[in-house]
C-alpha atoms as one frame of an Amber mdcrd trajectory, in Angstrom:
protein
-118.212  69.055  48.733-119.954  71.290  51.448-118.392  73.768  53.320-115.100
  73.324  51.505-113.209  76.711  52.187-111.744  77.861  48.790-109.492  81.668
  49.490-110.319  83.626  46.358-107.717  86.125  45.720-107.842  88.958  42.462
-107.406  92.416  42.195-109.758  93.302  39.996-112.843  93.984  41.925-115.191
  92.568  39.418-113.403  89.836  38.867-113.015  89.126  42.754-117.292  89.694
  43.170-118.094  87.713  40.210-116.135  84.575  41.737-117.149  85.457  45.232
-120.645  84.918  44.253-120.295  81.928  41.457-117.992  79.885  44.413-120.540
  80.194  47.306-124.143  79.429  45.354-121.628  76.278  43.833-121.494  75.732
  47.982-118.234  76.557  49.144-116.863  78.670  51.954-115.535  81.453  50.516
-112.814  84.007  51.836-111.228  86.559  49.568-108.297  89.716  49.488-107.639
  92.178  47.040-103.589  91.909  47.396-100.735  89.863  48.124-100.126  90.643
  51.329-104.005  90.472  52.279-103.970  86.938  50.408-100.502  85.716  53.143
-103.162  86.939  56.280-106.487  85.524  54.907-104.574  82.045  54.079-103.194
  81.790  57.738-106.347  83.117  59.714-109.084  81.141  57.398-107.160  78.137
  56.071-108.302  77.077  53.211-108.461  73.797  51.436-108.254  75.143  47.718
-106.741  78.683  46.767-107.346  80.458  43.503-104.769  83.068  42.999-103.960
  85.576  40.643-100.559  86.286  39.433-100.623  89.784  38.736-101.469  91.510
  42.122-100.215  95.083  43.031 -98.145  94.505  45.596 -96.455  90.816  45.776
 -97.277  88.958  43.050 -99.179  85.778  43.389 -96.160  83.307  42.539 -94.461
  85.159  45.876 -97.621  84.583  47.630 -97.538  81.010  46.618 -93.967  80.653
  47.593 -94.332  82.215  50.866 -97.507  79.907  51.833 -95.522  76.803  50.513
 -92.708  77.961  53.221 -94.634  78.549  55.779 -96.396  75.088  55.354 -99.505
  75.893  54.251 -99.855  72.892  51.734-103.638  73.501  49.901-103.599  72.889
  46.646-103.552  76.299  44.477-104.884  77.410  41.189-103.245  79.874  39.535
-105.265  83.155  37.249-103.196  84.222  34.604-103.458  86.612  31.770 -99.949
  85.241  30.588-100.396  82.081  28.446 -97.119  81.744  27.891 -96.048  78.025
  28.915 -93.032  79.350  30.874 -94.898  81.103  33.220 -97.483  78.683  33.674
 -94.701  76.106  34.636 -92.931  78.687  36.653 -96.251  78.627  38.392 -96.133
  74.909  39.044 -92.562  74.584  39.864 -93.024  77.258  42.739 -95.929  74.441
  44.191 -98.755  75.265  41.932-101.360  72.569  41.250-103.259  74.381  38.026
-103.821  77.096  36.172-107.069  79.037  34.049-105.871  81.621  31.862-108.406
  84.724  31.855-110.947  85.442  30.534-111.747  81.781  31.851-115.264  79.705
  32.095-116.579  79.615  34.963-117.978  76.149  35.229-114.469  74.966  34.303
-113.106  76.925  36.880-115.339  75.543  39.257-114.705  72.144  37.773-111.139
  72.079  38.262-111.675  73.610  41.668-113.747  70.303  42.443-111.089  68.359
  41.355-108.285  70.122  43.369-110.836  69.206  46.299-110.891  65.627  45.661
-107.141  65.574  45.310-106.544  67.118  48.680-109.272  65.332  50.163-108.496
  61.644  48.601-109.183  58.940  50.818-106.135  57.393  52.207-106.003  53.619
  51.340-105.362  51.301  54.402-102.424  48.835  54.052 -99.149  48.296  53.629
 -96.511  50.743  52.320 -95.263  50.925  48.960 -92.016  50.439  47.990 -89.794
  50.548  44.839 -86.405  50.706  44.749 -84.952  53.367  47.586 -88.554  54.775
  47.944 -91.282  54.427  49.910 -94.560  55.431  50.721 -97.147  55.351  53.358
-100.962  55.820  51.945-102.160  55.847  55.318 -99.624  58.860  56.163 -99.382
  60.485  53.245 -95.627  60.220  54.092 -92.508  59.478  51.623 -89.226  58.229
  51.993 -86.183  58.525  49.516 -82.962  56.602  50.892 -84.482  56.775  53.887
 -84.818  60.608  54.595 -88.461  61.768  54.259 -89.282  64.097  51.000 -91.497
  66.994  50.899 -94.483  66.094  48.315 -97.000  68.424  47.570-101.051  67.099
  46.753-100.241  66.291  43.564 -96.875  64.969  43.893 -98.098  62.772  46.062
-101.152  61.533  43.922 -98.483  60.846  40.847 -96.275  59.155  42.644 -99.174
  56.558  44.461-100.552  55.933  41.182 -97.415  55.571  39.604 -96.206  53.212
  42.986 -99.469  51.129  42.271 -98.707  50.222  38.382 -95.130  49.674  39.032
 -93.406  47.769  36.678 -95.730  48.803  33.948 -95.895  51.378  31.427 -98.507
  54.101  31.953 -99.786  57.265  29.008 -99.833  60.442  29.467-103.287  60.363
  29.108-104.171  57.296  31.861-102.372  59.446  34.141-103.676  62.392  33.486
-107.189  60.592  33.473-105.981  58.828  37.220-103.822  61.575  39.109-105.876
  64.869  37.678-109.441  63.909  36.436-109.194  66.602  34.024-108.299  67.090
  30.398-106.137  70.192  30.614-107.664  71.131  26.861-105.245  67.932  25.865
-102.076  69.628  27.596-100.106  66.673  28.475 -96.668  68.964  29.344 -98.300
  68.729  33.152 -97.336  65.527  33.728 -94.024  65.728  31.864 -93.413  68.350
  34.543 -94.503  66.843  37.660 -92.534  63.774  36.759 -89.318  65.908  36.620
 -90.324  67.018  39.820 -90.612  63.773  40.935 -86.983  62.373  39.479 -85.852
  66.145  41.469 -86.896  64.842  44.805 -86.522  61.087  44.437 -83.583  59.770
  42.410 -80.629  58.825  43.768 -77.311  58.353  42.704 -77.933  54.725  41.668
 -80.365  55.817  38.266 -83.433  57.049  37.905 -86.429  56.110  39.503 -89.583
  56.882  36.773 -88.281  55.827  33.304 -89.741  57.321  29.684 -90.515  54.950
  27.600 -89.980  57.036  23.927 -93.701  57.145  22.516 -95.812  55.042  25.010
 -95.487  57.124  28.751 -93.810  56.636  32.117 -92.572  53.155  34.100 -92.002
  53.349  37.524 -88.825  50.978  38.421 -89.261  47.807  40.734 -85.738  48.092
  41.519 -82.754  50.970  41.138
């Protein structure tokens, strides 16, 4: 994807060099900062399409950074470093609007990899036609726009992909694994808790009083309801 602007953002210096270098002869557009607050100015002056982000910066931390930029509506996908495997702060990562994460010391092809396929997500070509509906939602793939009851829901990238694909197969039940093959294009090393998270983002933002939208069907995936 030329000229794709990717904000790099580390404090380690070598760190912050070594994926300088690695991002621009892969052919990207690269911007970096050293520190939170550096990070909030870069992000708003050079506005980026993918940003990889550390979480343990001196100043504000990179989930602040990444719930600051969210506010402020800048909506490109991020990628979260981490030294912390820990699942709950990988999913704290997420939850504050978070598309990945690469716990250090990382590859860096499969950094770069996942960066490609943050690209495509953000970039996805929007389908002509008709919206989709199911139940009290709807959605516009031409727009990139969703409706609950009406009222129009905030969706990040990725909320957004789940909830087309899912909108597409309704009425049928989807794995784990066909959406994570679909919606991310990636393996996660076989971690299929992603999509049990960004589903219960999904029934956050989308489910009414009247039931709940995306069922779980015990041992086979998720069905997206025709009706609610």
């Amino acid at each position: 994807m030329p000229d794709a602007r990717v904000l790099v953002v580390d404090d380690e210096e070598n760190i912050l060099a070594m994926l300088t270098t690695t991002l621009r002869f892969a052919g990207f557009v690269v911007a970096s900062a050293a520190t939170g607050s550096e990070a909030l100015e870069r992000a708003r002056e050079f506005r980026p399409e993918v940003i990889v982000l550390d979480v343990m910066l001196p100043d504000v931390d990179g989930f602040e950074v990444c719930r600051r930029l969210r506010r402020d509506g800048l909506d490109a996908p991020v990628l979260f470093l981490t030294a912390r495997d820990a699942r709950e702060d990988k999913v704290a990562g997420l939850t504050l609007g978070g598309d990945d994460y690469v716990t250090k010391p990382f590859d860096l092809d499969e950094l770069v990899a996942r960066i490609r396929v943050l690209l495509k997500r953000g970039r996805s070509v929007r389908q002509a036609g008709e919206r989709l509906r199911a139940g009290r939602v709807e959605l516009d793939p031409d727009t990139h726009e969703v409706w609950s009851g009406g009222e129009l829901v905030d969706l990040s990238a990725t909320e957004f992909q789940l909830l087309h694909y899912l909108m597409l197969n309704a009425g049928r039940v989807l794995s784990k694994a066909q959406i994570l093959d679909h919606v991310w294009k990636f393996d996660f090393q076989g971690d299929s808790g992603i999509v049990e998270t960004y589903v219960y983002y999904l029934r956050r933002k989308l489910d009414g009083p009247d039931g709940q939208l995306i069922r779980t069907v015990r041992g086979a995936g998720y069905l997206l309801r025709t009706a609610t």
